[in-house]
XYZ file of C-alpha atoms in Angstrom:
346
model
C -20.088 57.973 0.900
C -23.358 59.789 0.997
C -26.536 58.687 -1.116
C -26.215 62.268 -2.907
C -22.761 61.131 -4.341
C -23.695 58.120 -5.773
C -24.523 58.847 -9.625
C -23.813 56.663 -12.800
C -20.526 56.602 -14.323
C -18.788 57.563 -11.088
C -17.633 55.124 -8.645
C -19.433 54.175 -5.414
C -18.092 53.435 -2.188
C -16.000 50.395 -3.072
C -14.571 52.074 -6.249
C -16.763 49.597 -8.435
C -18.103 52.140 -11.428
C -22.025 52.584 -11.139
C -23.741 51.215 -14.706
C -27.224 51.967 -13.931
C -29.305 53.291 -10.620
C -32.611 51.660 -10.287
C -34.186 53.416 -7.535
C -33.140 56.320 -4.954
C -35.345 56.844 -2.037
C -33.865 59.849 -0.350
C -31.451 59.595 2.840
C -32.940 55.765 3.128
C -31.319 53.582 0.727
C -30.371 53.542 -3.519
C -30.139 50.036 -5.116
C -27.649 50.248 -8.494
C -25.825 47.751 -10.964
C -22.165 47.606 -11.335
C -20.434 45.593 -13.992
C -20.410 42.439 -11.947
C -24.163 42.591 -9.660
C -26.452 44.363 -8.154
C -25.634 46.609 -5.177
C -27.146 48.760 -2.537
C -26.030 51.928 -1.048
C -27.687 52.112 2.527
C -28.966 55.127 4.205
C -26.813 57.647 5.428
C -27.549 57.473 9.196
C -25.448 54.767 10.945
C -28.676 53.129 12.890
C -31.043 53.185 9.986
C -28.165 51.778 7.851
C -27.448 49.237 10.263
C -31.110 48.278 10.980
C -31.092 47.809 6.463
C -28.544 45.381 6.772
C -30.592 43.193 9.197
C -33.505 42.861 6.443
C -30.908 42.107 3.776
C -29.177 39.275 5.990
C -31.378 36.516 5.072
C -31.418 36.914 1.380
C -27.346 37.097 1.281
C -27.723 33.203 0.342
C -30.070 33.263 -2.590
C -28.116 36.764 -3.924
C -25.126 34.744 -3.824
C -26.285 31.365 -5.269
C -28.125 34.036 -8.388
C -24.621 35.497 -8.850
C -22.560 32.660 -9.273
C -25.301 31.123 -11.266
C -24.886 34.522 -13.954
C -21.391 34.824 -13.223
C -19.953 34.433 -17.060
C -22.762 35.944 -18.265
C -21.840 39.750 -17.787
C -18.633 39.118 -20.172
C -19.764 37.062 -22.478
C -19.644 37.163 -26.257
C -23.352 36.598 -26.786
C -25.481 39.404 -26.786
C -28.406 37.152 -25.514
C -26.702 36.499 -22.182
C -25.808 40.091 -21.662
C -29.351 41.170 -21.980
C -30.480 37.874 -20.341
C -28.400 39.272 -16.727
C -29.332 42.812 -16.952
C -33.111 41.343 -17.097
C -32.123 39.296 -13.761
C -30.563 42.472 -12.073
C -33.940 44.447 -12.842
C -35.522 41.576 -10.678
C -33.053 41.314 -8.347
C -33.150 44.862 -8.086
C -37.034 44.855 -7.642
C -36.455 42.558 -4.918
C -33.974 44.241 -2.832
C -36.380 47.270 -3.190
C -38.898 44.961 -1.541
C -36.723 44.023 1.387
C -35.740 47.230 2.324
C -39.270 48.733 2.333
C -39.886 45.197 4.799
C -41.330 42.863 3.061
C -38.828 40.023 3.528
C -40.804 37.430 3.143
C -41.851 37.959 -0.612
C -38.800 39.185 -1.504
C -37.016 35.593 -0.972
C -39.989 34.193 -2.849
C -39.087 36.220 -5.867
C -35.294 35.626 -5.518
C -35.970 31.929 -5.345
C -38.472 32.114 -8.470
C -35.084 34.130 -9.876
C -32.495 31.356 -8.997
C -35.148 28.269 -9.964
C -35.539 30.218 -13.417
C -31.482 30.436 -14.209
C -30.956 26.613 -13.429
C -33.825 25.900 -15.742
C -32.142 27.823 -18.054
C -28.843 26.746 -17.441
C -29.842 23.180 -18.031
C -31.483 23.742 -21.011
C -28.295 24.555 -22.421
C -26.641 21.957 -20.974
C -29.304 19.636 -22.469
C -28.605 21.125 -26.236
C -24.683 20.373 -25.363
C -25.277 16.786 -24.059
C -26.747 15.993 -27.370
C -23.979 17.336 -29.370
C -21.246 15.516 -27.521
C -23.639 12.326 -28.145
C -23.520 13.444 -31.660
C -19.799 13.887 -31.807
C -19.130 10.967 -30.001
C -21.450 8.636 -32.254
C -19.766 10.316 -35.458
C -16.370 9.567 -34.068
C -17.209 6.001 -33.489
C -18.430 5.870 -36.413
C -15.757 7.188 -38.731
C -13.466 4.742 -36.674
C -15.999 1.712 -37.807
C -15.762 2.902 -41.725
C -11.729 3.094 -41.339
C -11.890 -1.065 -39.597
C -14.489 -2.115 -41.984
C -11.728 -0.544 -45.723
C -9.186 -2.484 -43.693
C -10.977 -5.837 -43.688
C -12.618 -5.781 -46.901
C -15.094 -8.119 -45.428
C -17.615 -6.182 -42.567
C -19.968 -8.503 -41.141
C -20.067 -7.505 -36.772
C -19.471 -4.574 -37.388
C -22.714 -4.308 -38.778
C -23.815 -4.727 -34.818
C -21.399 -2.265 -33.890
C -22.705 0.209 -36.385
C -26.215 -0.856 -35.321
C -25.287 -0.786 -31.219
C -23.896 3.215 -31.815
C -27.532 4.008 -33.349
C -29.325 2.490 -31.429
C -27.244 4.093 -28.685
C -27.973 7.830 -29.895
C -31.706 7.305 -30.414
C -32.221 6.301 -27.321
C -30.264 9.246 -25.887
C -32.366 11.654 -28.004
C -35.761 10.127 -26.651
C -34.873 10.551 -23.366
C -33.392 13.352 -23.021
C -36.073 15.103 -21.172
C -36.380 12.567 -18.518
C -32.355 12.178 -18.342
C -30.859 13.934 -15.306
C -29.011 16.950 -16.832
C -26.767 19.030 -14.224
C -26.294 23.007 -15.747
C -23.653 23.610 -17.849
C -21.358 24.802 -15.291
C -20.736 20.822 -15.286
C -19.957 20.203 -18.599
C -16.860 17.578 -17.916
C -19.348 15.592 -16.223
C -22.451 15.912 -18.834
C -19.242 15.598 -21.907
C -18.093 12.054 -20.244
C -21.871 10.636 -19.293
C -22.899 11.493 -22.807
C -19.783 10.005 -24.924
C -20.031 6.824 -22.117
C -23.537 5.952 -22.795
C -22.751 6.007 -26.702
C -20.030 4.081 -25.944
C -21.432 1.725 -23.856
C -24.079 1.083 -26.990
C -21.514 0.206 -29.219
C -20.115 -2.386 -26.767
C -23.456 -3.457 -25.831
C -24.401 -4.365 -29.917
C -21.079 -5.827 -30.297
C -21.437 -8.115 -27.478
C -25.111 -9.660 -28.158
C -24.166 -9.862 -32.020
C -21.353 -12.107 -30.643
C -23.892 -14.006 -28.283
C -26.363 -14.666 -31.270
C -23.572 -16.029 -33.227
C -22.794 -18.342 -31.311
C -25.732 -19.697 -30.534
C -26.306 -18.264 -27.115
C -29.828 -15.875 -27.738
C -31.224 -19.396 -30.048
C -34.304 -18.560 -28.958
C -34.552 -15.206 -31.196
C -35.485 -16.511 -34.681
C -35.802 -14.061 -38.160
C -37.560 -14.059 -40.897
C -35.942 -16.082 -43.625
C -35.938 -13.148 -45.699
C -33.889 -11.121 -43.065
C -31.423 -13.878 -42.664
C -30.663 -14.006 -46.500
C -28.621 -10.751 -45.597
C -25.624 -10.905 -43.433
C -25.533 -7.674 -42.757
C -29.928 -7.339 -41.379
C -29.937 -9.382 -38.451
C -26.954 -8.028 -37.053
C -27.426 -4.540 -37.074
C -30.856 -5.320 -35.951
C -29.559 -7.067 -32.889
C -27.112 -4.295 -32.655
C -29.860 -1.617 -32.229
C -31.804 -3.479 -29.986
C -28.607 -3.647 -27.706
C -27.358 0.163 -28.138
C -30.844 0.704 -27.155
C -30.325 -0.962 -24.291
C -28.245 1.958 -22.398
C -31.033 2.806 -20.945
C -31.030 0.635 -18.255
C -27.622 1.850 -17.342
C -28.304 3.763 -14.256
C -28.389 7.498 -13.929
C -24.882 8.120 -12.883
C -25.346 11.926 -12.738
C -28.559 11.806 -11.055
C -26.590 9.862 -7.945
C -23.952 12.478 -8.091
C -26.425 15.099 -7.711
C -27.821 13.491 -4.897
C -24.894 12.932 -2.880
C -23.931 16.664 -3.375
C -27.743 17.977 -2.556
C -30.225 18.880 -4.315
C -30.290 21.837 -6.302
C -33.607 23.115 -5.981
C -34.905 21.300 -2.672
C -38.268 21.738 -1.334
C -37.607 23.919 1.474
C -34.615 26.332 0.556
C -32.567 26.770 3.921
C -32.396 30.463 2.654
C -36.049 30.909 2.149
C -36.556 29.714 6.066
C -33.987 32.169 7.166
C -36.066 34.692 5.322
C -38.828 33.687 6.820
C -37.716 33.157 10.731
C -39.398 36.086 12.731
C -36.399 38.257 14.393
C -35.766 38.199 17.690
C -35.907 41.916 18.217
C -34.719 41.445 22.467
C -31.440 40.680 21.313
C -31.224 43.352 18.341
C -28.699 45.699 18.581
C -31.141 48.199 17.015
C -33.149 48.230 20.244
C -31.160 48.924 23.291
C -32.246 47.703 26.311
C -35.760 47.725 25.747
C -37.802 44.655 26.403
C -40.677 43.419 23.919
C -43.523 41.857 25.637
C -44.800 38.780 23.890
C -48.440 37.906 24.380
C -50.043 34.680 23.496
C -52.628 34.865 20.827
C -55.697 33.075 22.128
C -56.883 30.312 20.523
C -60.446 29.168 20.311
C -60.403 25.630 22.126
C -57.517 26.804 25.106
C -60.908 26.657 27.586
C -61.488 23.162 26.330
C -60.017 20.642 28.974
C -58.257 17.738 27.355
C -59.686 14.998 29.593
C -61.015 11.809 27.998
C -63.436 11.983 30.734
C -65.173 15.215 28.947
C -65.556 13.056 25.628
C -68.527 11.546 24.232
C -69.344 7.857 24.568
C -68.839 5.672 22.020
C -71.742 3.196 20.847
C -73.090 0.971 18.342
C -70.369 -1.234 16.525
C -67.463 1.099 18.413
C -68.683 -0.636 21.574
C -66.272 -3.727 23.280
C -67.656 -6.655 24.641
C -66.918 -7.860 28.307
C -66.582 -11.373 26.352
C -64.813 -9.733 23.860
C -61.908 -9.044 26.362
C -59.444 -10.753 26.955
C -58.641 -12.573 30.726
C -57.095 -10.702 33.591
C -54.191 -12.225 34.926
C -52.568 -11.216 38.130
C -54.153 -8.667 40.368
C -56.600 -9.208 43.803
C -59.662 -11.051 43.595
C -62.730 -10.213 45.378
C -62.218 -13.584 47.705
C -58.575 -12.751 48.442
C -59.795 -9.621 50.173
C -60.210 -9.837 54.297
C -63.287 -7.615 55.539
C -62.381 -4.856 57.226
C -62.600 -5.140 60.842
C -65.534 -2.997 62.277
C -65.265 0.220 63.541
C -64.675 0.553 67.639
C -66.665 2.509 69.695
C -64.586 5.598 71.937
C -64.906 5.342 75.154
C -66.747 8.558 76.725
């Protein structure tokens, strides 16, 4: 397919309709959207075309990690993501335009600031959704508590329980920020850490209610106008132990690690990006050798030699009593004299 064909509303070269054509630079290269990502349509001689696919190599990574990232995005109900990938495709876009015109280097800068930018955002959401299945989970628990306590007629540890769900959900809402949240594309595993940490409150107030009752925790005393109430001290004790899921450790944040990082500190992609080419092996050059010089650097005349360095004085200088003794080696009385020299004979 030639770069003259390619127009929007048709389809390109894989039969994928075009939605949108960002940029055209004649018989070089066109960059377009389709319904699913952003494409490019290289030039239409084979050796340019193939020498465009070289500079796009190294980004194939962070393009694909971008797409999967705004994968459901595209055919979603929400208007807000819709408009939210097209904005990423105009960068991703710009990008790719950057690439191509050989700037490789800053163009995996600005995919990664693209890809960083969509997990922050996908996280975010997932953030909003751990608290409502923290919500949901504490109302649940709740709701079951009411239905125990009409049966018994009589709630007095349950007051803990109550107290341990609270305490439980507060606790969750304070540290939220801080709380390792994967992106929503993990919700099982943000659902079931969520709804275990309530639920690990509520067994958590139960239990030390149950301690302090029986005498165990006797060295926490009340106020005597707390303990004329049944129903004070144990939902105090309750919250205080709900609370306590906090030093539960971070299940997820041990799952992330054993999977890897998702933003580490040096992308693998971005080094690829970044790797000079070794252009005597190209298939774009054919047999031609490229010389490689040295640059020269301003100390290679400088001999390495300790003998060449300044000496040391003041408090840098060792003592010969400071030393410590010689052992082994030839002493000076150990030594024969060297026989004299002979006279030749004329």
């Amino acid at each position: 397919m030639q770069l003259s064909e390619l127009k929007i509303g048709e389809k390109d070269a894989a039969g994928i309709v075009v939605f949108d054509i960002y940029t055209i630079n004649s018989k070089c290269y066109a960059v377009y959207r389709t319904k699913a990502r952003v494409m490019v349509q290289f030039a239409d001689d084979h050796t340019l075309a193939e020498s465009q696919r070289q500079k796009l190599a190294s980004l194939a990574a962070l393009r694909g990690q971008i797409n999967s990232l705004i994968d459901g995005w595209y055919n979603s109900k929400s208007d807000e993501l819709k408009k939210r990938a097209e904005h990423l495709d105009r960068r991703v876009a710009d990008a790719l335009i950057t690439a191509l015109e050989g700037d490789q280097p800053n163009a995996s800068e600005i995919l990664t600031e693209i890809r960083n930018e969509v997990i922050v955002d996908r996280k975010s959401r997932a953030r909003f959704l751990y608290l409502i299945s923290a919500s949901l989970a504490a109302l649940i628990f709740t709701i079951a508590l009411v239905i125990v306590c009409l049966i018994r007629h009589s709630p007095n540890i349950e007051y803990g329980v109550a107290g341990g769900i609270l305490g439980a959900f507060f606790s969750i809402s304070i540290g939220i920020r801080s709380r390792t949240i994967r992106t929503d594309l993990h919700w099982r595993d943000n659902t079931s850490d969520a709804v275990l940490r309530v639920a690990v409150g509520m067994i958590a107030g139960f239990v030390i209610v149950c301690l302090y009752r029986l005498g165990f925790i006797d060295w926490l005393k009340f106020p005597q106008s707390l303990t004329s109430s049944l129903w004070m001290p144990n939902f105090i004790l309750g919250f205080l132990g709900g609370f306590a899921e906090r030093l539960i450790p971070d299940l997820l944040s041990k799952v992330a690690s054993g999977n890897g990082s998702a933003i580490p500190e040096q992308d693998a992609a971005v080094n690829a990006s970044k790797k000079p080419v070794d252009t005597s092996t190209s298939p774009s050059v054919s047999g031609t050798a490229v010389a490689t010089t040295s640059v020269p650097h301003a100390e290679d005349h400088i001999d390495s030699c300790l003998c060449d360095a300044q000496p040391v004085a003041g408090e840098e200088v060792t003592l010969d009593s400071d030393l410590p003794v010689a052992t082994g080696g030839v002493t000076r009385e150990n030594v024969a004299p060297s026989p004299p020299p002979q006279s030749k004979g004329v």
